[in-house]
Amino acid sequence: MPAETIDILLAATLCLIAWRLLGDRDHVRAATLFIAFGLLLAIAWVRLDAPDVAVAEAAIGAGVTGLLFLDAAGRLRPRGDGRRRERPISGGRIVAGTAAALACAVGLTGAILALPGVTDGLRPLVAENVPRSGVEHPVTAVLLAFRAWDTLLEVAVLLVGIAGILAIRREWAVSMRARRAPDPLLATFARAAAPVLVLAAGYLLWLGSTGPGGAFQAGALLGALMLLLALAGVAGPARVPAAVQRAALGAGTGVFALVALGTAITDGTMLALPSGAAYELILTIETAVAVSVGAALGALVLAARPRRTGTAAPEGEEA
Amino acid sequence: MSGAPAIVVIYAAASVVLVALAVRALVARTDVLACIIALNVLGAAVFLLLVALARRAPDGAPDPVPHTLVLTGIVVAVSLTGLAVALLRRLHDETGSTDLDGEGGER
Amino acid sequence: MGEITDLLGAALLLIGAGFFTAGSLGVLRFPDVYSRLHALTKADNLGLGCVLLGLAITASDAAVAGKLVFVWLAALVASATSCYLIGGTALRRAPRSGSGRSDAR
């Protein structure tokens, strides 16, 4: 049995789950299937030798996104006479959808087939420049040394997203007043998990310079920690001073931008890290980014919650 | 794409199927949350294609640049989803409807 | 010696997969939340333990094996907490389960 059998099974399962979840009218079920889809996708990343992407997908792609969907699905209940049911899908829309899907499939297949089947891509170029970047892991080098500009803008996008959510919310204050007392077991679990998660996040952050890991993976763990603490009622946004919240959210973009400005002034090119201090600068940026990503992921979920409604049944986020 | 490793072909084919499924859902469904979910599946399909294509080297070592692109993409996708869900909630707050054309609401 | 550990590791992986299958079958076939939670937490965690043990004994060094054990412990704790929360919510919503076995403690 060739080694690719598991890949065929995995790819087929991914397509099957996607087909089921995209057609499902029950949003809670669709959200749960989406989480399963994300986790299977993470396994596909491992099969494709992309461990950094796998960790990020499992935590952010499946975890946080799935949580956003579950939260929305649970709260967007019908009001009044239950006219919630989605309109029956008209035949016209189905035909249009199928036509668009076929067009995309044909176009995409044509584009893929036109590509060379065997190529080294940019790997040789990256490999010969990694020693100059200050870190040893190629993905981290690309992320924070060669394509640092993209990463800076990405962190800024996260911040802009949060700002947008806060602007759209009806109530300005974010608070999580529970309808009933927080469950003591969950609170104990959250308190016990906190130091472990902080340690694990720090470890992943430090590991990123020599192996799979880095700022976003660490940030995902910190985000999970924040959500756990907030959902357990232990430490929510209501108890953290606003200045601290803003500092945490802005730290990543701020530090990154500072480094960019600094290098622009001293070197003439933005984010051209000096080879002597490259590792230290990267580590500083990564730490700030991890804190910001954690705060932002927490804020993404928590800020969208309305103030007066109590907490939904808290879920044990994956540790 | 001749001579590509089998694993690349398998996941590239899967990504094409996923793109088709997601586009169909995006066009056909009228519920906003369903469309947001479809958008995310579409994003995941594109990421799958990128990472699959990154593995075409003859010795099996992956190209790290697409991995970085996908990593960035995942974070941007979650920001997008968060904002979209917040917009949906506001829509529901204001009109009671979660429909693309605003039908089925109370106002 | 290396071959024996490899064989043992493979056997443990297969046993773990068997437990996972049993757990998933239970989730699909059992009638109510509580029995499904039984299947999910007990069988799946045992399966996870077998899989991780199989990986640990074929691991390249002690640090990797230690991390795997840590993963198992973390999964156990998280799973137990989730199970408790799900059970509590189910109990609050419908105090009598369909099969009458409402001893969810």
Short mmCIF file of C-alpha atoms in Angstrom, two decimals:
data_model
loop_
_atom_site.label_atom_id
_atom_site.label_comp_id
_atom_site.label_asym_id
_atom_site.label_seq_id
_atom_site.Cartn_x
_atom_site.Cartn_y
_atom_site.Cartn_z
CA MET A 1 0.00 0.00 0.00
CA PRO A 2 1.67 3.21 -1.09
CA ALA A 3 2.29 5.95 1.41
CA GLU A 4 -0.08 8.22 -0.47
CA THR A 5 -3.13 6.18 0.52
CA ILE A 6 -3.49 8.20 3.70
CA ASP A 7 -3.28 11.39 1.65
CA ILE A 8 -6.00 10.24 -0.71
CA LEU A 9 -8.21 9.34 2.25
CA LEU A 10 -7.47 12.64 3.97
CA ALA A 11 -8.14 14.71 0.85
CA ALA A 12 -11.38 12.84 0.18
CA THR A 13 -12.52 13.31 3.79
CA LEU A 14 -11.74 17.03 3.62
CA CYS A 15 -13.89 17.38 0.52
CA LEU A 16 -16.70 15.34 2.07
CA ILE A 17 -16.75 17.37 5.27
CA ALA A 18 -16.65 20.62 3.30
CA TRP A 19 -19.55 19.48 1.16
CA ARG A 20 -21.62 18.64 4.23
CA LEU A 21 -20.80 21.75 6.17
CA LEU A 22 -21.36 24.18 3.32
CA GLY A 23 -24.88 22.89 2.72
CA ASP A 24 -25.94 22.66 6.33
CA ARG A 25 -28.73 24.94 7.48
CA ASP A 26 -28.08 24.24 11.12
CA HIS A 27 -25.33 26.72 11.92
CA VAL A 28 -24.17 25.03 15.10
CA ARG A 29 -23.59 21.81 13.20
CA ALA A 30 -21.86 23.67 10.39
CA ALA A 31 -19.57 25.40 12.88
CA THR A 32 -18.68 22.10 14.56
CA LEU A 33 -17.97 20.51 11.18
CA PHE A 34 -15.80 23.51 10.35
CA ILE A 35 -13.68 22.87 13.44
CA ALA A 36 -13.28 19.25 12.37
CA PHE A 37 -12.41 20.43 8.86
CA GLY A 38 -9.75 22.75 10.27
CA LEU A 39 -8.18 20.02 12.38
CA LEU A 40 -8.03 17.61 9.45
CA LEU A 41 -6.52 20.40 7.39
CA ALA A 42 -3.84 20.75 10.07
CA ILE A 43 -3.00 17.06 9.57
CA ALA A 44 -2.79 17.73 5.82
CA TRP A 45 -0.25 20.47 6.57
CA VAL A 46 1.82 17.98 8.53
CA ARG A 47 1.68 15.56 5.60
CA LEU A 48 2.90 18.39 3.36
CA ASP A 49 5.85 19.12 5.67
CA ALA A 50 4.47 22.44 6.94
CA PRO A 51 4.51 22.12 10.75
CA ASP A 52 4.44 25.88 11.40
CA VAL A 53 1.30 26.21 9.32
CA ALA A 54 -0.18 23.15 11.01
CA VAL A 55 0.11 24.60 14.50
CA ALA A 56 -1.26 27.96 13.38
CA GLU A 57 -4.15 26.31 11.54
CA ALA A 58 -5.11 24.09 14.46
CA ALA A 59 -5.10 26.95 16.95
CA ILE A 60 -6.26 29.91 14.86
CA GLY A 61 -7.87 28.48 11.75
CA ALA A 62 -9.85 25.76 13.47
CA GLY A 63 -9.89 26.95 17.07
CA VAL A 64 -10.52 30.69 17.08
CA THR A 65 -12.47 30.79 13.81
CA GLY A 66 -14.57 27.83 14.89
CA LEU A 67 -15.20 29.54 18.21
CA LEU A 68 -16.33 32.70 16.41
CA PHE A 69 -18.78 30.66 14.33
CA LEU A 70 -20.11 28.64 17.27
CA ASP A 71 -20.59 31.81 19.25
CA ALA A 72 -22.44 33.49 16.40
CA ALA A 73 -24.50 30.38 15.67
CA GLY A 74 -25.54 30.13 19.26
CA ARG A 75 -26.54 33.76 19.58
CA LEU A 76 -28.24 34.50 16.29
CA ARG A 77 -31.41 32.79 17.31
CA PRO A 78 -34.70 33.84 15.75
CA ARG A 79 -36.58 36.63 17.41
CA GLY A 80 -40.29 36.58 17.82
CA ASP A 81 -42.13 34.30 15.50
CA GLY A 82 -39.18 32.19 14.45
CA ARG A 83 -38.99 33.46 10.91
CA ARG A 84 -35.35 32.62 11.07
CA ARG A 85 -35.39 29.90 8.50
CA GLU A 86 -33.18 30.81 5.62
CA ARG A 87 -35.17 31.40 2.49
CA PRO A 88 -35.45 28.26 0.40
CA ILE A 89 -32.60 28.43 -2.03
CA SER A 90 -33.97 29.32 -5.42
CA GLY A 91 -33.14 27.17 -8.39
CA GLY A 92 -31.64 30.18 -10.09
CA ARG A 93 -29.07 30.65 -7.37
CA ILE A 94 -28.13 26.99 -7.45
CA VAL A 95 -27.62 27.06 -11.20
CA ALA A 96 -25.59 30.25 -10.94
CA GLY A 97 -23.56 28.77 -8.11
CA THR A 98 -22.85 25.55 -9.94
CA ALA A 99 -21.88 27.43 -13.08
CA ALA A 100 -19.51 29.68 -11.14
CA ALA A 101 -18.06 26.68 -9.34
CA LEU A 102 -17.43 24.82 -12.58
CA ALA A 103 -15.86 27.87 -14.16
CA CYS A 104 -13.52 28.30 -11.19
CA ALA A 105 -12.65 24.61 -11.18
CA VAL A 106 -11.85 24.52 -14.88
CA GLY A 107 -9.86 27.73 -14.75
CA LEU A 108 -7.92 26.66 -11.69
CA THR A 109 -7.15 23.23 -13.10
CA GLY A 110 -5.88 24.81 -16.28
CA ALA A 111 -3.66 27.15 -14.33
CA ILE A 112 -2.28 24.34 -12.18
CA LEU A 113 -1.60 22.07 -15.14
CA ALA A 114 0.38 24.84 -16.80
CA LEU A 115 2.82 24.90 -13.88
CA PRO A 116 6.03 22.88 -13.90
CA GLY A 117 5.66 19.62 -12.04
CA VAL A 118 9.05 19.73 -10.44
CA THR A 119 10.67 22.90 -9.25
CA ASP A 120 12.78 24.08 -6.35
CA GLY A 121 10.92 27.34 -6.09
CA LEU A 122 12.56 29.94 -3.88
CA ARG A 123 14.04 27.37 -1.54
CA PRO A 124 17.65 27.66 -2.77
CA LEU A 125 17.52 31.44 -2.55
CA VAL A 126 16.17 31.26 0.99
CA ALA A 127 18.66 28.58 2.02
CA GLU A 128 21.66 30.57 0.95
CA ASN A 129 20.47 33.70 2.77
CA VAL A 130 19.28 32.14 6.04
CA PRO A 131 22.71 32.42 7.70
CA ARG A 132 22.55 36.19 7.24
CA SER A 133 19.11 36.52 8.76
CA GLY A 134 19.98 35.97 12.41
CA VAL A 135 17.84 32.86 12.82
CA GLU A 136 18.24 29.27 11.66
CA HIS A 137 14.70 28.26 10.79
CA PRO A 138 13.84 29.11 7.16
CA VAL A 139 10.18 29.96 7.77
CA THR A 140 11.04 32.34 10.61
CA ALA A 141 13.76 33.87 8.48
CA VAL A 142 11.33 34.50 5.64
CA LEU A 143 8.66 35.75 8.02
CA LEU A 144 10.75 38.21 10.01
CA ALA A 145 13.83 38.95 7.98
CA PHE A 146 13.18 38.62 4.26
CA ARG A 147 9.46 39.41 4.14
CA ALA A 148 9.23 41.39 7.34
CA TRP A 149 7.22 44.11 5.63
CA ASP A 150 4.37 41.67 4.94
CA THR A 151 4.39 40.52 8.54
CA LEU A 152 4.28 44.09 9.81
CA LEU A 153 1.25 44.81 7.67
CA GLU A 154 -0.35 41.55 8.77
CA VAL A 155 -0.08 42.51 12.41
CA ALA A 156 -1.49 45.92 11.52
CA VAL A 157 -4.43 44.24 9.75
CA LEU A 158 -5.23 42.35 12.94
CA LEU A 159 -5.24 45.63 14.84
CA VAL A 160 -7.46 47.30 12.24
CA GLY A 161 -9.86 44.36 12.47
CA ILE A 162 -10.16 44.82 16.22
CA ALA A 163 -10.66 48.55 15.79
CA GLY A 164 -13.42 47.81 13.29
CA ILE A 165 -15.17 45.42 15.66
CA LEU A 166 -15.02 47.90 18.50
CA ALA A 167 -16.44 50.58 16.23
CA ILE A 168 -19.34 48.41 15.11
CA ARG A 169 -20.38 47.23 18.53
CA ARG A 170 -23.40 48.84 20.00
CA GLU A 171 -22.01 49.13 23.46
CA TRP A 172 -18.56 50.51 23.89
CA ALA A 173 -17.62 48.76 27.07
CA VAL A 174 -16.69 45.15 26.93
CA SER A 175 -17.71 43.21 29.97
CA MET A 176 -18.60 39.65 30.68
CA ARG A 177 -21.01 39.70 33.53
CA ALA A 178 -22.01 36.09 34.03
CA ARG A 179 -25.61 35.16 34.55
CA ARG A 180 -24.59 32.72 37.20
CA ALA A 181 -21.41 32.30 39.18
CA PRO A 182 -18.56 30.95 37.10
CA ASP A 183 -18.16 27.22 37.39
CA PRO A 184 -15.53 26.48 40.05
CA LEU A 185 -14.02 23.59 38.14
CA LEU A 186 -13.54 25.66 35.02
CA ALA A 187 -12.11 28.49 37.08
CA THR A 188 -9.64 26.13 38.74
CA PHE A 189 -8.72 24.63 35.39
CA ALA A 190 -8.16 28.10 33.94
CA ARG A 191 -6.01 29.15 36.87
CA ALA A 192 -3.97 25.96 36.71
CA ALA A 193 -3.59 26.12 32.95
CA ALA A 194 -2.45 29.75 32.92
CA PRO A 195 1.18 29.30 33.96
CA VAL A 196 1.48 26.20 31.80
CA LEU A 197 0.18 28.02 28.75
CA VAL A 198 2.42 31.02 29.34
CA LEU A 199 5.40 28.70 29.64
CA ALA A 200 4.41 26.78 26.51
CA ALA A 201 3.93 30.04 24.60
CA GLY A 202 7.34 31.28 25.67
CA TYR A 203 8.88 27.97 24.68
CA LEU A 204 7.24 28.04 21.24
CA LEU A 205 8.38 31.61 20.77
CA TRP A 206 11.98 30.82 21.63
CA LEU A 207 11.90 27.63 19.57
CA GLY A 208 10.91 29.55 16.47
CA SER A 209 14.45 30.59 15.70
CA THR A 210 15.67 27.01 15.30
CA GLY A 211 12.59 25.01 14.45
CA PRO A 212 8.87 25.23 13.80
CA GLY A 213 7.38 27.78 16.11
CA GLY A 214 7.54 31.51 16.49
CA ALA A 215 5.44 34.52 17.25
CA PHE A 216 2.08 33.51 15.77
CA GLN A 217 2.02 30.07 17.27
CA ALA A 218 2.93 31.50 20.67
CA GLY A 219 0.35 34.22 20.18
CA ALA A 220 -2.29 31.59 19.43
CA LEU A 221 -1.58 29.90 22.76
CA LEU A 222 -1.77 33.22 24.58
CA GLY A 223 -5.05 33.96 22.85
CA ALA A 224 -6.43 30.60 23.95
CA LEU A 225 -5.32 31.42 27.48
CA MET A 226 -7.08 34.79 27.40
CA LEU A 227 -10.29 33.22 26.15
CA LEU A 228 -10.08 30.49 28.76
CA LEU A 229 -9.64 33.01 31.56
CA ALA A 230 -12.45 35.20 30.27
CA LEU A 231 -14.90 32.35 29.68
CA ALA A 232 -14.13 30.94 33.13
CA GLY A 233 -14.92 34.29 34.67
CA VAL A 234 -11.50 34.46 36.26
CA ALA A 235 -10.12 37.51 34.51
CA GLY A 236 -12.14 39.20 31.84
CA PRO A 237 -11.79 42.44 29.94
CA ALA A 238 -13.77 44.17 32.69
CA ARG A 239 -10.98 43.64 35.16
CA VAL A 240 -8.09 44.69 32.99
CA PRO A 241 -7.57 48.45 32.79
CA ALA A 242 -8.27 49.85 29.35
CA ALA A 243 -4.77 51.26 29.05
CA VAL A 244 -3.29 47.81 29.50
CA GLN A 245 -5.69 46.37 26.94
CA ARG A 246 -4.75 49.01 24.39
CA ALA A 247 -1.06 48.57 25.12
CA ALA A 248 -1.29 44.82 24.62
CA LEU A 249 -3.23 45.18 21.38
CA GLY A 250 -0.92 47.81 19.96
CA ALA A 251 2.41 46.44 21.17
CA GLY A 252 3.07 44.20 18.18
CA THR A 253 2.39 46.80 15.54
CA GLY A 254 4.10 49.46 17.61
CA VAL A 255 7.35 47.64 18.23
CA PHE A 256 7.47 46.38 14.67
CA ALA A 257 6.89 49.87 13.29
CA LEU A 258 9.51 51.31 15.62
CA VAL A 259 12.08 48.84 14.34
CA ALA A 260 11.07 49.66 10.79
CA LEU A 261 11.48 53.37 11.39
CA GLY A 262 14.76 52.81 13.18
CA THR A 263 16.24 50.79 10.36
CA ALA A 264 14.89 53.26 7.84
CA ILE A 265 16.75 56.06 9.60
CA THR A 266 20.02 54.23 10.19
CA ASP A 267 20.16 52.11 7.10
CA GLY A 268 18.02 53.85 4.55
CA THR A 269 15.89 50.74 3.94
CA MET A 270 12.99 49.83 6.19
CA LEU A 271 13.43 46.59 8.11
CA ALA A 272 16.94 45.95 6.84
CA LEU A 273 18.06 44.38 10.09
CA PRO A 274 21.73 44.92 10.92
CA SER A 275 23.45 41.54 10.88
CA GLY A 276 25.00 41.97 14.30
CA ALA A 277 21.76 42.55 16.15
CA ALA A 278 19.37 40.70 13.85
CA TYR A 279 18.56 37.84 16.22
CA GLU A 280 17.90 40.13 19.18
CA LEU A 281 15.74 42.44 17.12
CA ILE A 282 13.77 39.53 15.70
CA LEU A 283 13.21 38.10 19.16
CA THR A 284 12.02 41.47 20.47
CA ILE A 285 9.63 41.90 17.57
CA GLU A 286 8.39 38.35 17.96
CA THR A 287 7.69 38.78 21.66
CA ALA A 288 5.70 41.95 21.08
CA VAL A 289 3.85 40.33 18.18
CA ALA A 290 3.02 37.26 20.25
CA VAL A 291 1.53 39.38 23.02
CA SER A 292 -0.46 41.41 20.51
CA VAL A 293 -1.70 38.38 18.60
CA GLY A 294 -2.82 36.81 21.86
CA ALA A 295 -4.63 39.95 22.95
CA ALA A 296 -6.13 40.41 19.50
CA LEU A 297 -7.42 36.84 19.22
CA GLY A 298 -9.03 37.20 22.62
CA ALA A 299 -10.51 40.54 21.67
CA LEU A 300 -11.84 39.20 18.36
CA VAL A 301 -14.08 36.79 20.20
CA LEU A 302 -14.84 38.75 23.34
CA ALA A 303 -15.38 42.19 21.85
CA ALA A 304 -18.16 40.95 19.64
CA ARG A 305 -20.16 39.74 22.61
CA PRO A 306 -22.98 42.03 23.69
CA ARG A 307 -22.80 43.40 27.16
CA ARG A 308 -26.04 42.47 28.79
CA THR A 309 -26.38 38.86 27.78
CA GLY A 310 -24.77 36.38 30.11
CA THR A 311 -22.13 33.93 29.12
CA ALA A 312 -22.97 30.98 26.98
CA ALA A 313 -22.03 27.57 28.37
CA PRO A 314 -18.29 27.92 28.64
CA GLU A 315 -16.31 25.53 26.49
CA GLY A 316 -13.00 24.07 27.46
CA GLU A 317 -10.73 25.55 24.86
CA GLU A 318 -7.94 23.23 23.81
CA ALA A 319 -4.94 23.73 26.05
CA MET B 1 2.33 19.34 -14.32
CA SER B 2 4.14 16.22 -15.33
CA GLY B 3 6.40 14.45 -12.93
CA ALA B 4 4.96 16.13 -9.86
CA PRO B 5 5.08 14.10 -6.67
CA ALA B 6 1.83 12.22 -6.01
CA ILE B 7 1.18 14.07 -2.77
CA VAL B 8 1.19 17.41 -4.62
CA VAL B 9 -1.32 16.17 -7.19
CA ILE B 10 -3.64 14.75 -4.54
CA TYR B 11 -3.86 17.90 -2.46
CA ALA B 12 -3.95 20.20 -5.48
CA ALA B 13 -6.92 18.24 -6.81
CA ALA B 14 -8.59 18.44 -3.40
CA SER B 15 -8.09 22.20 -3.33
CA VAL B 16 -9.79 22.56 -6.73
CA VAL B 17 -12.78 20.57 -5.44
CA LEU B 18 -12.88 22.67 -2.28
CA VAL B 19 -12.76 25.91 -4.28
CA ALA B 20 -15.67 24.71 -6.42
CA LEU B 21 -17.73 23.69 -3.37
CA ALA B 22 -17.04 26.95 -1.59
CA VAL B 23 -17.82 29.14 -4.60
CA ARG B 24 -21.08 27.29 -5.15
CA ALA B 25 -22.09 27.81 -1.53
CA LEU B 26 -21.03 31.45 -1.63
CA VAL B 27 -23.25 32.16 -4.63
CA ALA B 28 -26.20 29.97 -3.71
CA ARG B 29 -26.68 30.52 0.03
CA THR B 30 -28.51 33.58 1.24
CA ASP B 31 -27.66 33.40 4.91
CA VAL B 32 -24.78 35.66 5.90
CA LEU B 33 -23.15 33.27 8.35
CA ALA B 34 -23.21 30.53 5.74
CA CYS B 35 -21.46 32.89 3.33
CA ILE B 36 -18.80 33.76 5.91
CA ILE B 37 -18.17 30.07 6.50
CA ALA B 38 -17.96 29.48 2.74
CA LEU B 39 -15.45 32.32 2.47
CA ASN B 40 -13.28 30.64 5.08
CA VAL B 41 -13.44 27.30 3.30
CA LEU B 42 -12.45 29.09 0.08
CA GLY B 43 -9.46 30.59 1.90
CA ALA B 44 -8.49 27.20 3.28
CA ALA B 45 -8.67 25.71 -0.22
CA VAL B 46 -6.31 28.37 -1.58
CA PHE B 47 -3.90 27.77 1.31
CA LEU B 48 -3.99 24.05 0.58
CA LEU B 49 -3.07 24.72 -3.03
CA LEU B 50 -0.19 27.02 -2.05
CA VAL B 51 1.32 24.59 0.42
CA ALA B 52 0.85 21.65 -1.95
CA LEU B 53 2.63 23.53 -4.72
CA ALA B 54 5.45 24.30 -2.29
CA ARG B 55 6.40 20.68 -2.19
CA ARG B 56 7.42 20.14 -5.80
CA ALA B 57 11.15 19.99 -5.20
CA PRO B 58 12.77 16.76 -6.41
CA ASP B 59 14.27 15.98 -3.01
CA GLY B 60 11.02 16.53 -1.13
CA ALA B 61 12.13 19.53 0.92
CA PRO B 62 9.44 22.21 0.99
CA ASP B 63 9.75 25.79 -0.18
CA PRO B 64 9.34 27.99 2.92
CA VAL B 65 8.01 31.10 1.17
CA PRO B 66 4.48 29.75 0.46
CA HIS B 67 4.38 28.50 4.05
CA THR B 68 4.97 32.04 5.21
CA LEU B 69 2.28 33.35 2.87
CA VAL B 70 -0.21 30.84 4.25
CA LEU B 71 0.73 31.64 7.84
CA THR B 72 0.06 35.30 7.15
CA GLY B 73 -3.11 34.34 5.33
CA ILE B 74 -4.48 32.40 8.29
CA VAL B 75 -4.06 35.38 10.59
CA VAL B 76 -5.61 37.78 8.08
CA ALA B 77 -8.49 35.35 7.52
CA VAL B 78 -9.30 35.25 11.20
CA SER B 79 -9.29 39.06 11.40
CA LEU B 80 -11.61 39.16 8.41
CA THR B 81 -13.91 36.56 9.95
CA GLY B 82 -14.01 38.39 13.27
CA LEU B 83 -14.98 41.64 11.59
CA ALA B 84 -17.54 39.90 9.37
CA VAL B 85 -19.17 38.18 12.33
CA ALA B 86 -19.30 41.50 14.21
CA LEU B 87 -21.00 43.10 11.21
CA LEU B 88 -23.46 40.20 11.10
CA ARG B 89 -24.26 40.64 14.77
CA ARG B 90 -24.88 44.33 14.26
CA LEU B 91 -27.13 43.54 11.30
CA HIS B 92 -29.06 41.10 13.45
CA ASP B 93 -29.26 43.62 16.27
CA GLU B 94 -30.64 46.31 14.00
CA THR B 95 -32.98 44.35 11.74
CA GLY B 96 -33.51 40.93 13.30
CA SER B 97 -32.53 39.31 10.03
CA THR B 98 -29.45 37.36 9.08
CA ASP B 99 -30.20 37.31 5.41
CA LEU B 100 -28.02 38.79 2.68
CA ASP B 101 -30.87 40.86 1.31
CA GLY B 102 -32.25 41.72 4.68
CA GLU B 103 -35.37 39.62 4.35
CA GLY B 104 -37.03 37.85 7.22
CA GLY B 105 -36.28 40.65 9.66
CA GLU B 106 -38.69 42.40 11.93
CA ARG B 107 -38.13 45.93 10.70
CA MET C 1 16.45 -4.28 20.39
CA GLY C 2 15.56 -1.53 17.98
CA GLU C 3 13.28 -3.85 16.08
CA ILE C 4 11.42 -4.92 19.20
CA THR C 5 10.69 -1.34 20.21
CA ASP C 6 9.58 -0.56 16.66
CA LEU C 7 7.25 -3.56 16.69
CA LEU C 8 5.92 -2.68 20.12
CA GLY C 9 5.40 0.91 19.03
CA ALA C 10 3.50 -0.16 15.94
CA ALA C 11 1.36 -2.56 17.99
CA LEU C 12 0.52 0.19 20.46
CA LEU C 13 -0.43 2.53 17.62
CA LEU C 14 -2.81 -0.10 16.24
CA ILE C 15 -4.34 -0.74 19.66
CA GLY C 16 -4.78 3.00 20.14
CA ALA C 17 -6.47 3.27 16.77
CA GLY C 18 -8.80 0.48 17.83
CA PHE C 19 -9.79 2.36 20.98
CA PHE C 20 -10.41 5.51 18.97
CA THR C 21 -12.64 3.60 16.58
CA ALA C 22 -14.57 2.15 19.49
CA GLY C 23 -14.99 5.60 21.00
CA SER C 24 -16.21 7.11 17.73
CA LEU C 25 -18.64 4.22 17.25
CA GLY C 26 -19.95 4.87 20.72
CA VAL C 27 -20.50 8.55 20.00
CA LEU C 28 -22.47 7.65 16.90
CA ARG C 29 -24.54 4.85 18.39
CA PHE C 30 -25.23 5.67 22.01
CA PRO C 31 -28.65 7.13 22.77
CA ASP C 32 -27.96 10.12 24.98
CA VAL C 33 -25.38 12.70 25.97
CA TYR C 34 -24.10 10.97 29.07
CA SER C 35 -23.28 7.62 27.52
CA ARG C 36 -21.73 9.39 24.56
CA LEU C 37 -19.51 11.31 26.96
CA HIS C 38 -18.47 7.99 28.49
CA ALA C 39 -17.43 6.67 25.10
CA LEU C 40 -15.75 9.89 24.10
CA THR C 41 -13.66 10.56 27.15
CA LYS C 42 -12.79 7.07 28.32
CA ALA C 43 -12.13 5.30 25.05
CA ASP C 44 -10.55 8.24 23.25
CA ASN C 45 -8.19 9.12 26.06
CA LEU C 46 -7.08 5.54 26.41
CA GLY C 47 -6.55 5.43 22.67
CA LEU C 48 -4.55 8.65 22.85
CA GLY C 49 -2.45 7.19 25.65
CA CYS C 50 -1.66 4.08 23.62
CA VAL C 51 -0.79 6.10 20.53
CA LEU C 52 1.46 8.47 22.46
CA LEU C 53 3.09 5.60 24.34
CA GLY C 54 3.80 3.88 21.04
CA LEU C 55 5.35 7.08 19.73
CA ALA C 56 7.28 7.71 22.93
CA ILE C 57 9.07 4.38 22.99
CA THR C 58 10.22 4.89 19.43
CA ALA C 59 11.11 8.52 20.05
CA SER C 60 14.58 9.75 19.24
CA ASP C 61 15.39 11.01 22.72
CA ALA C 62 13.99 11.40 26.22
CA ALA C 63 13.01 15.05 25.72
CA VAL C 64 10.62 14.15 22.89
CA ALA C 65 9.18 11.27 24.92
CA GLY C 66 8.69 13.62 27.87
CA LYS C 67 6.84 16.10 25.70
CA LEU C 68 4.55 13.35 24.44
CA VAL C 69 3.70 12.32 28.00
CA PHE C 70 3.00 15.97 28.80
CA VAL C 71 0.68 16.18 25.78
CA TRP C 72 -1.24 13.17 27.09
CA LEU C 73 -1.62 14.69 30.55
CA ALA C 74 -2.76 18.01 29.12
CA ALA C 75 -5.29 16.23 26.88
CA LEU C 76 -6.59 14.25 29.87
CA VAL C 77 -7.14 17.36 31.96
CA ALA C 78 -8.75 19.32 29.13
CA SER C 79 -10.95 16.39 28.18
CA ALA C 80 -12.09 15.83 31.76
CA THR C 81 -12.98 19.49 32.16
CA SER C 82 -14.84 19.58 28.84
CA CYS C 83 -16.73 16.41 29.74
CA TYR C 84 -17.76 17.88 33.08
CA LEU C 85 -18.97 21.10 31.46
CA ILE C 86 -20.92 19.32 28.74
CA GLY C 87 -22.48 16.98 31.26
CA GLY C 88 -23.38 19.86 33.53
CA THR C 89 -25.01 21.79 30.72
CA ALA C 90 -26.95 18.73 29.58
CA LEU C 91 -28.10 18.11 33.14
CA ARG C 92 -29.26 21.68 33.52
CA ARG C 93 -31.21 21.63 30.29
CA ALA C 94 -32.92 18.25 30.65
CA PRO C 95 -32.69 16.76 34.15
CA ARG C 96 -34.03 13.39 33.07
CA SER C 97 -32.16 11.68 30.29
CA GLY C 98 -34.07 9.48 27.85
CA SER C 99 -32.78 6.23 29.21
CA GLY C 100 -33.46 7.20 32.80
CA ARG C 101 -29.80 6.96 33.74
CA SER C 102 -29.50 10.46 35.13
CA ASP C 103 -26.71 9.77 37.60
CA ALA C 104 -24.38 12.29 36.10
CA ARG C 105 -21.99 13.11 38.88
#
